[in-house]
Amino acid sequence: MTGAAGGSGDGRPDPAEPGRAWVFGDNIDTDQITPSRFIVSSDPDELASHAFEDLRPEFSASVETGDFVVAGENFGSGSSREHSPLSLVGAGVSAVVAQSFARIFFRNAINLGLPVLICSGADAIEDGDEIHVDLDAGVVTNHTRDETYEAEALPEFLQSLVEQGGLKAYTKAKLDG
């Protein structure tokens, strides 16, 4: 695992840069993303070392900064705690692309500055494909298959939260500026 570094000016990877797709199925819950036995820390790097540990044990050792998580329906169901999206931030994941999200995971991800896109074509992406995301246009490009998929672009306000690095950074910038 290489951790977060890169493109948005705040040390986070840039989803416009290509990265590997880590593909998961439907109904991936927060305990599968970050097993509850590891929720004794709020440190993103520590949590990242346990991301998908029971589901894909190789993930935390092999994920690279700028990679993407791609999933089917109902990604992030389960607990309302922020540890699961925080583990993906710590792992350097550029964005999560899924056919649908559990609402609380979606909002927690945005609050932490992790881009999430709803994309009905996510099931066409295969594990290991090289993809990138245009957050403004709501388009996912699959370089491996030379395909593009429409996604739901985030509303401007949510995009600004993500661009600032999440709700805390956004609020701080508003108060300071």
C-alpha atoms as a PDB file:
ATOM      1  CA  MET A   1       0.000   0.000   0.000  1.00  0.00           C
ATOM      2  CA  THR A   2       1.389   3.347  -0.991  1.00  0.00           C
ATOM      3  CA  GLY A   3      -1.034   5.642   0.839  1.00  0.00           C
ATOM      4  CA  ALA A   4      -2.554   8.917  -0.294  1.00  0.00           C
ATOM      5  CA  ALA A   5      -0.445  11.336  -2.243  1.00  0.00           C
ATOM      6  CA  GLY A   6      -1.011  13.259  -5.364  1.00  0.00           C
ATOM      7  CA  GLY A   7      -3.347  15.380  -7.303  1.00  0.00           C
ATOM      8  CA  SER A   8      -5.780  17.689  -5.553  1.00  0.00           C
ATOM      9  CA  GLY A   9      -3.272  19.855  -3.696  1.00  0.00           C
ATOM     10  CA  ASP A  10      -4.190  18.365  -0.321  1.00  0.00           C
ATOM     11  CA  GLY A  11      -2.229  15.131  -0.710  1.00  0.00           C
ATOM     12  CA  ARG A  12      -5.114  13.173  -2.212  1.00  0.00           C
ATOM     13  CA  PRO A  13      -4.918  11.356  -5.525  1.00  0.00           C
ATOM     14  CA  ASP A  14      -6.478  12.889  -8.626  1.00  0.00           C
ATOM     15  CA  PRO A  15      -9.343  10.765 -10.033  1.00  0.00           C
ATOM     16  CA  ALA A  16      -8.633  12.250 -13.480  1.00  0.00           C
ATOM     17  CA  GLU A  17      -5.400  10.226 -13.501  1.00  0.00           C
ATOM     18  CA  PRO A  18      -5.707   6.573 -14.566  1.00  0.00           C
ATOM     19  CA  GLY A  19      -5.546   3.861 -11.922  1.00  0.00           C
ATOM     20  CA  ARG A  20      -6.351   0.194 -11.387  1.00  0.00           C
ATOM     21  CA  ALA A  21      -9.929  -0.892 -10.762  1.00  0.00           C
ATOM     22  CA  TRP A  22     -10.476  -3.122  -7.734  1.00  0.00           C
ATOM     23  CA  VAL A  23     -13.859  -4.681  -8.460  1.00  0.00           C
ATOM     24  CA  PHE A  24     -16.284  -5.864  -5.787  1.00  0.00           C
ATOM     25  CA  GLY A  25     -19.818  -7.200  -6.071  1.00  0.00           C
ATOM     26  CA  ASP A  26     -23.184  -6.173  -4.661  1.00  0.00           C
ATOM     27  CA  ASN A  27     -24.052  -5.472  -1.027  1.00  0.00           C
ATOM     28  CA  ILE A  28     -20.524  -4.832   0.223  1.00  0.00           C
ATOM     29  CA  ASP A  29     -21.114  -3.662   3.776  1.00  0.00           C
ATOM     30  CA  THR A  30     -18.945  -1.529   6.021  1.00  0.00           C
ATOM     31  CA  ASP A  31     -17.699  -4.555   7.969  1.00  0.00           C
ATOM     32  CA  GLN A  32     -16.395  -6.026   4.712  1.00  0.00           C
ATOM     33  CA  ILE A  33     -14.684  -2.729   3.867  1.00  0.00           C
ATOM     34  CA  THR A  34     -13.163  -2.321   7.337  1.00  0.00           C
ATOM     35  CA  PRO A  35     -13.779  -5.237   9.706  1.00  0.00           C
ATOM     36  CA  SER A  36     -15.241  -3.999  12.989  1.00  0.00           C
ATOM     37  CA  ARG A  37     -12.519  -5.664  15.067  1.00  0.00           C
ATOM     38  CA  PHE A  38     -10.104  -3.025  13.700  1.00  0.00           C
ATOM     39  CA  ILE A  39     -12.278  -0.034  14.572  1.00  0.00           C
ATOM     40  CA  VAL A  40     -10.103   0.909  17.536  1.00  0.00           C
ATOM     41  CA  SER A  41      -8.370   3.703  15.648  1.00  0.00           C
ATOM     42  CA  SER A  42      -9.378   6.666  13.536  1.00  0.00           C
ATOM     43  CA  ASP A  43      -5.971   6.847  11.867  1.00  0.00           C
ATOM     44  CA  PRO A  44      -6.501   6.549   8.080  1.00  0.00           C
ATOM     45  CA  ASP A  45      -3.197   4.714   7.534  1.00  0.00           C
ATOM     46  CA  GLU A  46      -3.928   2.178  10.271  1.00  0.00           C
ATOM     47  CA  LEU A  47      -7.451   1.607   8.963  1.00  0.00           C
ATOM     48  CA  ALA A  48      -6.122   1.287   5.391  1.00  0.00           C
ATOM     49  CA  SER A  49      -3.915  -1.605   6.479  1.00  0.00           C
ATOM     50  CA  HIS A  50      -7.117  -3.563   7.198  1.00  0.00           C
ATOM     51  CA  ALA A  51      -9.260  -2.459   4.231  1.00  0.00           C
ATOM     52  CA  PHE A  52     -11.125  -5.424   2.720  1.00  0.00           C
ATOM     53  CA  GLU A  53      -8.975  -7.723   4.880  1.00  0.00           C
ATOM     54  CA  ASP A  54     -11.529 -10.527   5.101  1.00  0.00           C
ATOM     55  CA  LEU A  55     -12.907 -10.110   1.568  1.00  0.00           C
ATOM     56  CA  ARG A  56      -9.680  -9.539  -0.407  1.00  0.00           C
ATOM     57  CA  PRO A  57      -6.683 -10.012   1.881  1.00  0.00           C
ATOM     58  CA  GLU A  58      -4.275  -8.828  -0.831  1.00  0.00           C
ATOM     59  CA  PHE A  59      -5.939  -5.417  -1.144  1.00  0.00           C
ATOM     60  CA  SER A  60      -4.108  -3.446   1.542  1.00  0.00           C
ATOM     61  CA  ALA A  61      -0.677  -4.692   0.474  1.00  0.00           C
ATOM     62  CA  SER A  62      -1.301  -4.244  -3.254  1.00  0.00           C
ATOM     63  CA  VAL A  63      -3.480  -1.138  -3.639  1.00  0.00           C
ATOM     64  CA  GLU A  64      -1.617   1.809  -5.137  1.00  0.00           C
ATOM     65  CA  THR A  65      -2.261   5.485  -4.666  1.00  0.00           C
ATOM     66  CA  GLY A  66      -4.678   6.485  -7.400  1.00  0.00           C
ATOM     67  CA  ASP A  67      -6.450   3.128  -7.690  1.00  0.00           C
ATOM     68  CA  PHE A  68     -10.241   2.926  -7.752  1.00  0.00           C
ATOM     69  CA  VAL A  69     -12.818   0.809  -5.955  1.00  0.00           C
ATOM     70  CA  VAL A  70     -15.616  -0.311  -8.286  1.00  0.00           C
ATOM     71  CA  ALA A  71     -18.707  -2.108  -7.028  1.00  0.00           C
ATOM     72  CA  GLY A  72     -22.220  -3.170  -7.805  1.00  0.00           C
ATOM     73  CA  GLU A  73     -25.397  -2.271  -5.933  1.00  0.00           C
ATOM     74  CA  ASN A  74     -25.672  -1.019  -2.343  1.00  0.00           C
ATOM     75  CA  PHE A  75     -21.986  -0.394  -1.645  1.00  0.00           C
ATOM     76  CA  GLY A  76     -21.268   0.600   1.960  1.00  0.00           C
ATOM     77  CA  SER A  77     -24.411  -0.659   3.668  1.00  0.00           C
ATOM     78  CA  GLY A  78     -24.308  -1.330   7.383  1.00  0.00           C
ATOM     79  CA  SER A  79     -22.766   0.839  10.057  1.00  0.00           C
ATOM     80  CA  SER A  80     -22.928   4.618   9.991  1.00  0.00           C
ATOM     81  CA  ARG A  81     -19.371   5.053  11.264  1.00  0.00           C
ATOM     82  CA  GLU A  82     -16.893   6.894   9.041  1.00  0.00           C
ATOM     83  CA  HIS A  83     -14.109   4.325   9.432  1.00  0.00           C
ATOM     84  CA  SER A  84     -14.866   2.508   6.172  1.00  0.00           C
ATOM     85  CA  PRO A  85     -14.553   5.480   3.810  1.00  0.00           C
ATOM     86  CA  LEU A  86     -11.654   6.733   5.955  1.00  0.00           C
ATOM     87  CA  SER A  87      -9.805   3.446   5.347  1.00  0.00           C
ATOM     88  CA  LEU A  88     -10.179   4.006   1.592  1.00  0.00           C
ATOM     89  CA  VAL A  89      -8.866   7.562   1.923  1.00  0.00           C
ATOM     90  CA  GLY A  90      -5.898   6.169   3.855  1.00  0.00           C
ATOM     91  CA  ALA A  91      -5.302   3.575   1.142  1.00  0.00           C
ATOM     92  CA  GLY A  92      -5.030   6.328  -1.463  1.00  0.00           C
ATOM     93  CA  VAL A  93      -8.159   5.328  -3.380  1.00  0.00           C
ATOM     94  CA  SER A  94      -8.986   8.034  -5.952  1.00  0.00           C
ATOM     95  CA  ALA A  95     -12.727   7.408  -6.023  1.00  0.00           C
ATOM     96  CA  VAL A  96     -15.399   4.779  -5.518  1.00  0.00           C
ATOM     97  CA  VAL A  97     -17.571   3.996  -8.535  1.00  0.00           C
ATOM     98  CA  ALA A  98     -20.649   1.847  -7.877  1.00  0.00           C
ATOM     99  CA  GLN A  99     -24.057   1.102  -9.311  1.00  0.00           C
ATOM    100  CA  SER A 100     -25.549   2.395  -6.055  1.00  0.00           C
ATOM    101  CA  PHE A 101     -24.465   3.322  -2.540  1.00  0.00           C
ATOM    102  CA  ALA A 102     -25.910   3.049   0.917  1.00  0.00           C
ATOM    103  CA  ARG A 103     -26.880   6.636   1.653  1.00  0.00           C
ATOM    104  CA  ILE A 104     -24.854   7.006   4.863  1.00  0.00           C
ATOM    105  CA  PHE A 105     -21.668   5.665   3.229  1.00  0.00           C
ATOM    106  CA  PHE A 106     -22.167   8.068   0.317  1.00  0.00           C
ATOM    107  CA  ARG A 107     -22.483  11.046   2.655  1.00  0.00           C
ATOM    108  CA  ASN A 108     -19.610   9.962   4.919  1.00  0.00           C
ATOM    109  CA  ALA A 109     -17.356   9.596   1.872  1.00  0.00           C
ATOM    110  CA  ILE A 110     -18.217  13.104   0.673  1.00  0.00           C
ATOM    111  CA  ASN A 111     -17.655  14.489   4.176  1.00  0.00           C
ATOM    112  CA  LEU A 112     -14.169  12.938   4.135  1.00  0.00           C
ATOM    113  CA  GLY A 113     -13.357  14.191   0.634  1.00  0.00           C
ATOM    114  CA  LEU A 114     -13.575  10.781  -1.058  1.00  0.00           C
ATOM    115  CA  PRO A 115     -15.259  11.090  -4.480  1.00  0.00           C
ATOM    116  CA  VAL A 116     -18.138   8.658  -5.041  1.00  0.00           C
ATOM    117  CA  LEU A 117     -19.956   8.227  -8.322  1.00  0.00           C
ATOM    118  CA  ILE A 118     -23.126   6.342  -9.122  1.00  0.00           C
ATOM    119  CA  CYS A 119     -22.574   4.599 -12.450  1.00  0.00           C
ATOM    120  CA  SER A 120     -25.031   2.081 -13.860  1.00  0.00           C
ATOM    121  CA  GLY A 121     -22.293   0.784 -16.199  1.00  0.00           C
ATOM    122  CA  ALA A 122     -19.921  -0.086 -13.350  1.00  0.00           C
ATOM    123  CA  ASP A 123     -20.642  -3.777 -13.888  1.00  0.00           C
ATOM    124  CA  ALA A 124     -18.811  -3.594 -17.268  1.00  0.00           C
ATOM    125  CA  ILE A 125     -15.546  -2.751 -15.489  1.00  0.00           C
ATOM    126  CA  GLU A 126     -13.404  -5.766 -14.672  1.00  0.00           C
ATOM    127  CA  ASP A 127     -10.855  -6.222 -11.935  1.00  0.00           C
ATOM    128  CA  GLY A 128      -7.521  -4.781 -13.022  1.00  0.00           C
ATOM    129  CA  ASP A 129      -8.915  -2.539 -15.766  1.00  0.00           C
ATOM    130  CA  GLU A 130      -7.282   0.879 -15.970  1.00  0.00           C
ATOM    131  CA  ILE A 131      -9.864   3.630 -15.495  1.00  0.00           C
ATOM    132  CA  HIS A 132     -10.139   7.306 -14.684  1.00  0.00           C
ATOM    133  CA  VAL A 133     -13.015   9.549 -13.684  1.00  0.00           C
ATOM    134  CA  ASP A 134     -14.068  12.998 -14.872  1.00  0.00           C
ATOM    135  CA  LEU A 135     -15.900  14.279 -11.800  1.00  0.00           C
ATOM    136  CA  ASP A 136     -17.195  17.413 -13.530  1.00  0.00           C
ATOM    137  CA  ALA A 137     -18.727  15.567 -16.481  1.00  0.00           C
ATOM    138  CA  GLY A 138     -19.735  12.436 -14.570  1.00  0.00           C
ATOM    139  CA  VAL A 139     -17.880  10.116 -16.942  1.00  0.00           C
ATOM    140  CA  VAL A 140     -15.849   6.999 -16.176  1.00  0.00           C
ATOM    141  CA  THR A 141     -13.323   6.050 -18.863  1.00  0.00           C
ATOM    142  CA  ASN A 142     -12.092   2.474 -19.119  1.00  0.00           C
ATOM    143  CA  HIS A 143      -8.749   2.592 -20.918  1.00  0.00           C
ATOM    144  CA  THR A 144      -8.385  -1.190 -20.955  1.00  0.00           C
ATOM    145  CA  ARG A 145     -11.642  -1.721 -22.886  1.00  0.00           C
ATOM    146  CA  ASP A 146     -11.706   1.643 -24.682  1.00  0.00           C
ATOM    147  CA  GLU A 147     -15.172   2.359 -23.235  1.00  0.00           C
ATOM    148  CA  THR A 148     -16.822   5.204 -21.372  1.00  0.00           C
ATOM    149  CA  TYR A 149     -19.714   5.013 -18.913  1.00  0.00           C
ATOM    150  CA  GLU A 150     -22.028   7.788 -17.817  1.00  0.00           C
ATOM    151  CA  ALA A 151     -22.182   8.422 -14.106  1.00  0.00           C
ATOM    152  CA  GLU A 152     -24.207  10.841 -12.044  1.00  0.00           C
ATOM    153  CA  ALA A 153     -22.057  13.941 -11.659  1.00  0.00           C
ATOM    154  CA  LEU A 154     -21.983  15.260  -8.118  1.00  0.00           C
ATOM    155  CA  PRO A 155     -23.867  18.510  -7.586  1.00  0.00           C
ATOM    156  CA  GLU A 156     -21.585  21.544  -7.521  1.00  0.00           C
ATOM    157  CA  PHE A 157     -21.784  21.931  -3.732  1.00  0.00           C
ATOM    158  CA  LEU A 158     -20.782  18.307  -3.101  1.00  0.00           C
ATOM    159  CA  GLN A 159     -17.983  18.614  -5.658  1.00  0.00           C
ATOM    160  CA  SER A 160     -16.672  21.619  -3.751  1.00  0.00           C
ATOM    161  CA  LEU A 161     -16.681  19.593  -0.513  1.00  0.00           C
ATOM    162  CA  VAL A 162     -14.685  16.833  -2.205  1.00  0.00           C
ATOM    163  CA  GLU A 163     -12.275  19.296  -3.854  1.00  0.00           C
ATOM    164  CA  GLN A 164     -11.556  20.930  -0.482  1.00  0.00           C
ATOM    165  CA  GLY A 165     -10.789  17.545   1.095  1.00  0.00           C
ATOM    166  CA  GLY A 166     -14.080  17.081   2.922  1.00  0.00           C
ATOM    167  CA  LEU A 167     -16.457  18.914   5.222  1.00  0.00           C
ATOM    168  CA  LYS A 168     -13.887  19.951   7.857  1.00  0.00           C
ATOM    169  CA  ALA A 169     -11.490  21.433   5.298  1.00  0.00           C
ATOM    170  CA  TYR A 170     -14.368  23.089   3.431  1.00  0.00           C
ATOM    171  CA  THR A 171     -15.703  24.672   6.614  1.00  0.00           C
ATOM    172  CA  LYS A 172     -12.243  25.803   7.701  1.00  0.00           C
ATOM    173  CA  ALA A 173     -11.643  27.431   4.301  1.00  0.00           C
ATOM    174  CA  LYS A 174     -14.998  29.230   4.515  1.00  0.00           C
ATOM    175  CA  LEU A 175     -14.265  30.499   8.024  1.00  0.00           C
ATOM    176  CA  ASP A 176     -10.708  31.552   7.159  1.00  0.00           C
ATOM    177  CA  GLY A 177     -11.626  33.148   3.839  1.00  0.00           C
END
